[in-house]
Amino acid sequence: MSLVEQSHAAGGHVGRPLRRKEDPRLITGRATYVDDMVLPGMLHAVLVRSPEAHAKIVSIDTSAAEARDDVVAVFTGEDLADLASALPCAWAPEGVELRQVEHWPLARGEVKHVGDPVAVVLCEDRGAAFDAAEDVFVEYEPLPAVSDARAALRDGSPLVHPTLGTNESHQWSLGGGDLEGGFAAADVIVERTVENHRVSGAPIEPRGLLADYRAGHLTIHSSTQVPHFVRLFLGLMLGMSEERIRVVAPEVGGGFGAKLQMTGEEALCSWVSRRLQRPVKWIETRSEHMATCHHGRAQTADCRMGLTKDGKITAFHVKITQDLGAYLMLLTPTIPSLGAFVMNGVYDMPAVHTDIVGAYTNTCPTDAIRGAGRPEATHMIEVMMDQAAAELGIDRLELRRRNFIPKERFPAETAIGIVYDSGDYHASLDKLLEHVDVAAIEAEKEELRAKGILRGIGFSTYTEICGLAPSRITGPAGFGLQTGLWESAIVRVTVTGAVTVYTGTSPHGQGHETTMAQVVADQLGVDPENVEILHGDTGTGAMGLGTYGSRSTAVGTESISRAAAKVAKKVREIVAHTLEASPDDIVVQDGRFVVQGSPDKGMALADVAGMAHVRPELLPEGMEPALEESSFYDPENFVFPFGAHACIVDVEADTGKVKVVRHVAVDDCGPAINPLLIDGQVHGGIAQAIGQALYEHVAYDEDGQLVTGTFVDYALPTAAELPSFETDRTETPSPVNTLGVKGIGEAGTIAATPAILNAVVDALRPTGVTYLQMPLFPERIWRAMTDAKGGAA
């Protein structure tokens, strides 16, 4: 039984839908974000950015800007020649030729995409800095540009980086099983091209930072998901020792991967602060975010699935072309590879293979956004399952059931050698169908069709790879990331019995302060309100690798739990020594450490803490005073959440407009620590998936000009476009960690897009439309219906 299940059984705080501890300060406007911060002598930085997609920088005339009374300084790329290194890409796998160029915070010689920064203006007033930036005159010599990844790989395409001699960055493959034998054994081979179009992270708070270099030390407050990574890379780029750098992530207003980065702005403003010996603040505008904060997806995949006539999958082959944009950022080339690890989905595929080619284009770089790699893979798999079912004439759900990995097989090794920790895919689909009456929906179709409404239902049964770590697989000797991915924690009990937890993870809105406090509270017999979770500060103790990839609970909270368990063990020893009992007989009951079977004999944590701090002579012989323990945790395996989603849509036959009528989600992230927060995470992910499927699309024209630079052109869904989501869970513990938990932060965005697309295709089949690509804009659907009718509108 996992620790979470034990807490459930004992009626502890774990498992209860507690409201978030962090919400009062957030919803009453008392939280502090970067843009709220002001320091004496602070300067505002505004960047001059390229309007050209590809051009030679002929000259930069800063004289007019520098002549202004309100300008303190102007710098260009040439001024930053003393940077010790360029911006990092953390992936360097053995045996893979990764072609890349140096990427500097300010462009040198050429610009490679719209928004590439060429100069920075410093003023004491932000508005004045924007005005002065207009007085920096840059002469460009336009060069041919390419904005489509497949076009970039063709002979004769303009080269983004001529020194590389090609636009291809690398090739990478992962597979297992007899692929050709599998296709030879197939009765049917289904082939489709699957698009995962380019999207923006679009958090409510754009990026921002405040760098302050003084007395040989640098402190930078940054809206980041990875403060420890930022400290490391700032040290390398600035030539500073890490102990003289402190990175603090204050409140962060959403990340979704957009802030999982070492940005040029962080390095630039830190360099300027050191140069001018003054604090420097930079706050991203929304238009800057759309043009220059890394995007996600931008994948095109040729998918080929072989099946027998009775519906058993024999082989699955995917060839992905990944648009990398103009530069490699921190994780850019790794994103499609993350999907390759789960390319067989929840299915027992004897042979599966993923081939990836990366392509440079004159567009903003891509990187991790909203799931990163896993949403793309799930979309490919689940769209192909529906397409295969249609070609075989087998019910879509029946085809899935025939191929599920049975629960008796877990832990289950897939064809590529990855071991899934636990799963029961039949159970999650069965529970989904308790909420969805498929027969009734089928009956409604005919009635609605007479009214000009096309109703459809789509499904997705998925798994994802989460809990990033483990280092032995992801690190230099394995996947090739040049870092370990463990987490650490410190649990400290003060003399009064208050508990402070320091974690290396860096939450930014998920509610981890609450769930982590629930776990610690049950182990130490206190109320979660008395457990303070401190995070996002490299100067407070615990080291960590940040929050992304649904790792904060499976890795970060597990680390906290292990540290808390050490404290609890020490407390039991003190109580046993004091009450003359065995430590094995001391249990936590009703907020006290008591002798099992004798609840009147016990001590509260505050009493034990007071003794440990004030009366160490009363402790067992040789025991150190105080109550504080730490833990470093690097798991042996990933964790694999899973589930089943259904989406019901109505499509207007006259316009192609899609309305999501219902979205039902059954997810399994292991035993629940806080069901309320799980639902919240699922809701957010589904909203993002609906946005990607129906509304959002970062688009460039063929010359590399961004045509979706604001929220006027880039449509995020609002509450008006969304139904009330219906959620439920199954709970299958993971054997990987003591809590039994998996991850939930990305489940909605991973699972929902194929369910939505499959629902729309299901609605359109009576019109002759059998396949579509995202985004499902009304015009695209209307044209597909018109084409299916032979072109008559």
mmCIF file of N, CA and C in Angstrom, residues 547-602:
data_model
loop_
_atom_site.group_PDB
_atom_site.id
_atom_site.type_symbol
_atom_site.label_atom_id
_atom_site.label_comp_id
_atom_site.label_asym_id
_atom_site.label_seq_id
_atom_site.Cartn_x
_atom_site.Cartn_y
_atom_site.Cartn_z
ATOM 1 N N THR A 547 10.028 22.819 -12.397
ATOM 2 C CA THR A 547 8.688 22.266 -12.531
ATOM 3 C C THR A 547 8.293 22.218 -13.994
ATOM 4 N N TYR A 548 8.118 21.012 -14.508
ATOM 5 C CA TYR A 548 7.719 20.762 -15.887
ATOM 6 C C TYR A 548 7.557 19.247 -16.022
ATOM 7 N N GLY A 549 6.982 18.810 -17.124
ATOM 8 C CA GLY A 549 6.882 17.376 -17.378
ATOM 9 C C GLY A 549 6.131 16.612 -16.293
ATOM 10 N N SER A 550 5.192 17.261 -15.619
ATOM 11 C CA SER A 550 4.410 16.613 -14.548
ATOM 12 C C SER A 550 5.329 15.862 -13.588
ATOM 13 N N ARG A 551 6.367 16.551 -13.089
ATOM 14 C CA ARG A 551 7.360 15.918 -12.236
ATOM 15 C C ARG A 551 7.307 16.399 -10.786
ATOM 16 N N SER A 552 6.584 17.471 -10.497
ATOM 17 C CA SER A 552 6.686 18.071 -9.168
ATOM 18 C C SER A 552 6.108 17.191 -8.072
ATOM 19 N N THR A 553 5.082 16.406 -8.381
ATOM 20 C CA THR A 553 4.540 15.504 -7.367
ATOM 21 C C THR A 553 5.308 14.186 -7.348
ATOM 22 N N ALA A 554 5.492 13.585 -8.525
ATOM 23 C CA ALA A 554 6.130 12.261 -8.575
ATOM 24 C C ALA A 554 7.589 12.306 -8.154
ATOM 25 N N VAL A 555 8.265 13.441 -8.366
ATOM 26 C CA VAL A 555 9.679 13.539 -8.000
ATOM 27 C C VAL A 555 9.869 14.515 -6.825
ATOM 28 N N GLY A 556 9.338 15.739 -6.960
ATOM 29 C CA GLY A 556 9.539 16.749 -5.915
ATOM 30 C C GLY A 556 8.842 16.416 -4.615
ATOM 31 N N THR A 557 7.556 16.051 -4.683
ATOM 32 C CA THR A 557 6.834 15.732 -3.449
ATOM 33 C C THR A 557 7.338 14.429 -2.843
ATOM 34 N N GLU A 558 7.750 13.495 -3.684
ATOM 35 C CA GLU A 558 8.352 12.267 -3.149
ATOM 36 C C GLU A 558 9.622 12.593 -2.357
ATOM 37 N N SER A 559 10.405 13.530 -2.858
ATOM 38 C CA SER A 559 11.607 13.932 -2.134
ATOM 39 C C SER A 559 11.239 14.550 -0.792
ATOM 40 N N ILE A 560 10.216 15.399 -0.806
ATOM 41 C CA ILE A 560 9.743 16.009 0.451
ATOM 42 C C ILE A 560 9.262 14.930 1.412
ATOM 43 N N SER A 561 8.502 13.988 0.870
ATOM 44 C CA SER A 561 7.960 12.925 1.722
ATOM 45 C C SER A 561 9.078 12.124 2.382
ATOM 46 N N ARG A 562 10.136 11.880 1.613
ATOM 47 C CA ARG A 562 11.256 11.111 2.176
ATOM 48 C C ARG A 562 11.960 11.894 3.278
ATOM 49 N N ALA A 563 12.104 13.201 3.102
ATOM 50 C CA ALA A 563 12.717 14.015 4.159
ATOM 51 C C ALA A 563 11.815 14.062 5.386
ATOM 52 N N ALA A 564 10.500 14.197 5.146
ATOM 53 C CA ALA A 564 9.552 14.224 6.267
ATOM 54 C C ALA A 564 9.555 12.893 7.007
ATOM 55 N N ALA A 565 9.712 11.803 6.269
ATOM 56 C CA ALA A 565 9.753 10.480 6.912
ATOM 57 C C ALA A 565 10.958 10.368 7.840
ATOM 58 N N LYS A 566 12.083 10.974 7.439
ATOM 59 C CA LYS A 566 13.262 10.958 8.311
ATOM 60 C C LYS A 566 12.994 11.742 9.601
ATOM 61 N N VAL A 567 12.317 12.894 9.455
ATOM 62 C CA VAL A 567 11.974 13.676 10.647
ATOM 63 C C VAL A 567 11.029 12.875 11.531
ATOM 64 N N ALA A 568 10.026 12.246 10.912
ATOM 65 C CA ALA A 568 9.052 11.471 11.687
ATOM 66 C C ALA A 568 9.731 10.314 12.431
ATOM 67 N N LYS A 569 10.706 9.697 11.778
ATOM 68 C CA LYS A 569 11.428 8.599 12.430
ATOM 69 C C LYS A 569 12.149 9.100 13.678
ATOM 70 N N LYS A 570 12.777 10.274 13.569
ATOM 71 C CA LYS A 570 13.483 10.839 14.714
ATOM 72 C C LYS A 570 12.500 11.195 15.827
ATOM 73 N N VAL A 571 11.339 11.732 15.418
ATOM 74 C CA VAL A 571 10.332 12.083 16.423
ATOM 75 C C VAL A 571 9.863 10.826 17.157
ATOM 76 N N ARG A 572 9.621 9.761 16.412
ATOM 77 C CA ARG A 572 9.177 8.509 17.060
ATOM 78 C C ARG A 572 10.234 8.013 18.050
ATOM 79 N N GLU A 573 11.510 8.142 17.687
ATOM 80 C CA GLU A 573 12.575 7.697 18.588
ATOM 81 C C GLU A 573 12.604 8.540 19.867
ATOM 82 N N ILE A 574 12.367 9.846 19.718
ATOM 83 C CA ILE A 574 12.364 10.715 20.907
ATOM 84 C C ILE A 574 11.165 10.391 21.808
ATOM 85 N N VAL A 575 9.999 10.239 21.169
ATOM 86 C CA VAL A 575 8.794 9.929 21.941
ATOM 87 C C VAL A 575 8.953 8.578 22.654
ATOM 88 N N ALA A 576 9.475 7.605 21.916
ATOM 89 C CA ALA A 576 9.657 6.278 22.518
ATOM 90 C C ALA A 576 10.630 6.345 23.687
ATOM 91 N N HIS A 577 11.698 7.108 23.515
ATOM 92 C CA HIS A 577 12.679 7.252 24.590
ATOM 93 C C HIS A 577 12.042 7.925 25.798
ATOM 94 N N THR A 578 11.226 8.928 25.545
ATOM 95 C CA THR A 578 10.611 9.676 26.644
ATOM 96 C C THR A 578 9.558 8.850 27.374
ATOM 97 N N LEU A 579 8.767 8.086 26.612
ATOM 98 C CA LEU A 579 7.657 7.330 27.203
ATOM 99 C C LEU A 579 8.027 5.884 27.509
ATOM 100 N N GLU A 580 9.304 5.569 27.298
ATOM 101 C CA GLU A 580 9.795 4.224 27.576
ATOM 102 C C GLU A 580 9.009 3.182 26.785
ATOM 103 N N ALA A 581 8.948 3.402 25.487
ATOM 104 C CA ALA A 581 8.266 2.469 24.583
ATOM 105 C C ALA A 581 9.204 2.154 23.428
ATOM 106 N N SER A 582 8.761 1.269 22.566
ATOM 107 C CA SER A 582 9.552 0.958 21.379
ATOM 108 C C SER A 582 9.191 1.935 20.256
ATOM 109 N N PRO A 583 10.193 2.425 19.496
ATOM 110 C CA PRO A 583 9.865 3.313 18.364
ATOM 111 C C PRO A 583 8.894 2.672 17.395
ATOM 112 N N ASP A 584 8.923 1.339 17.295
ATOM 113 C CA ASP A 584 8.016 0.659 16.373
ATOM 114 C C ASP A 584 6.563 0.755 16.828
ATOM 115 N N ASP A 585 6.338 1.080 18.086
ATOM 116 C CA ASP A 585 4.970 1.162 18.615
ATOM 117 C C ASP A 585 4.420 2.583 18.578
ATOM 118 N N ILE A 586 5.200 3.529 18.095
ATOM 119 C CA ILE A 586 4.752 4.929 18.070
ATOM 120 C C ILE A 586 4.093 5.216 16.727
ATOM 121 N N VAL A 587 2.867 5.713 16.771
ATOM 122 C CA VAL A 587 2.122 6.018 15.550
ATOM 123 C C VAL A 587 1.565 7.438 15.654
ATOM 124 N N VAL A 588 1.210 8.004 14.489
ATOM 125 C CA VAL A 588 0.571 9.321 14.460
ATOM 126 C C VAL A 588 -0.933 9.116 14.541
ATOM 127 N N GLN A 589 -1.542 9.745 15.543
ATOM 128 C CA GLN A 589 -2.986 9.589 15.722
ATOM 129 C C GLN A 589 -3.559 10.881 16.292
ATOM 130 N N ASP A 590 -4.555 11.417 15.610
ATOM 131 C CA ASP A 590 -5.239 12.642 16.067
ATOM 132 C C ASP A 590 -4.250 13.772 16.350
ATOM 133 N N GLY A 591 -3.262 13.919 15.493
ATOM 134 C CA GLY A 591 -2.328 15.026 15.619
ATOM 135 C C GLY A 591 -1.263 14.842 16.672
ATOM 136 N N ARG A 592 -1.081 13.633 17.182
ATOM 137 C CA ARG A 592 -0.048 13.379 18.186
ATOM 138 C C ARG A 592 0.697 12.096 17.849
ATOM 139 N N PHE A 593 1.902 11.992 18.365
ATOM 140 C CA PHE A 593 2.671 10.743 18.281
ATOM 141 C C PHE A 593 2.372 9.963 19.552
ATOM 142 N N VAL A 594 1.665 8.832 19.414
ATOM 143 C CA VAL A 594 1.178 8.122 20.589
ATOM 144 C C VAL A 594 1.653 6.669 20.541
ATOM 145 N N VAL A 595 1.579 6.049 21.710
ATOM 146 C CA VAL A 595 1.872 4.626 21.792
ATOM 147 C C VAL A 595 0.667 3.862 21.248
ATOM 148 N N GLN A 596 0.932 3.007 20.266
ATOM 149 C CA GLN A 596 -0.159 2.274 19.647
ATOM 150 C C GLN A 596 -0.942 1.486 20.685
ATOM 151 N N GLY A 597 -2.256 1.676 20.700
ATOM 152 C CA GLY A 597 -3.112 0.991 21.664
ATOM 153 C C GLY A 597 -3.288 1.760 22.951
ATOM 154 N N SER A 598 -2.493 2.811 23.174
ATOM 155 C CA SER A 598 -2.603 3.639 24.384
ATOM 156 C C SER A 598 -2.598 5.113 23.983
ATOM 157 N N PRO A 599 -3.689 5.558 23.384
ATOM 158 C CA PRO A 599 -3.706 6.930 22.830
ATOM 159 C C PRO A 599 -3.532 8.023 23.879
ATOM 160 N N ASP A 600 -3.712 7.702 25.161
ATOM 161 C CA ASP A 600 -3.497 8.718 26.191
ATOM 162 C C ASP A 600 -2.011 8.949 26.440
ATOM 163 N N LYS A 601 -1.175 8.031 25.966
ATOM 164 C CA LYS A 601 0.274 8.191 26.141
ATOM 165 C C LYS A 601 0.874 8.680 24.823
ATOM 166 N N GLY A 602 1.256 9.927 24.767
ATOM 167 C CA GLY A 602 1.812 10.463 23.538
ATOM 168 C C GLY A 602 2.312 11.875 23.708
#
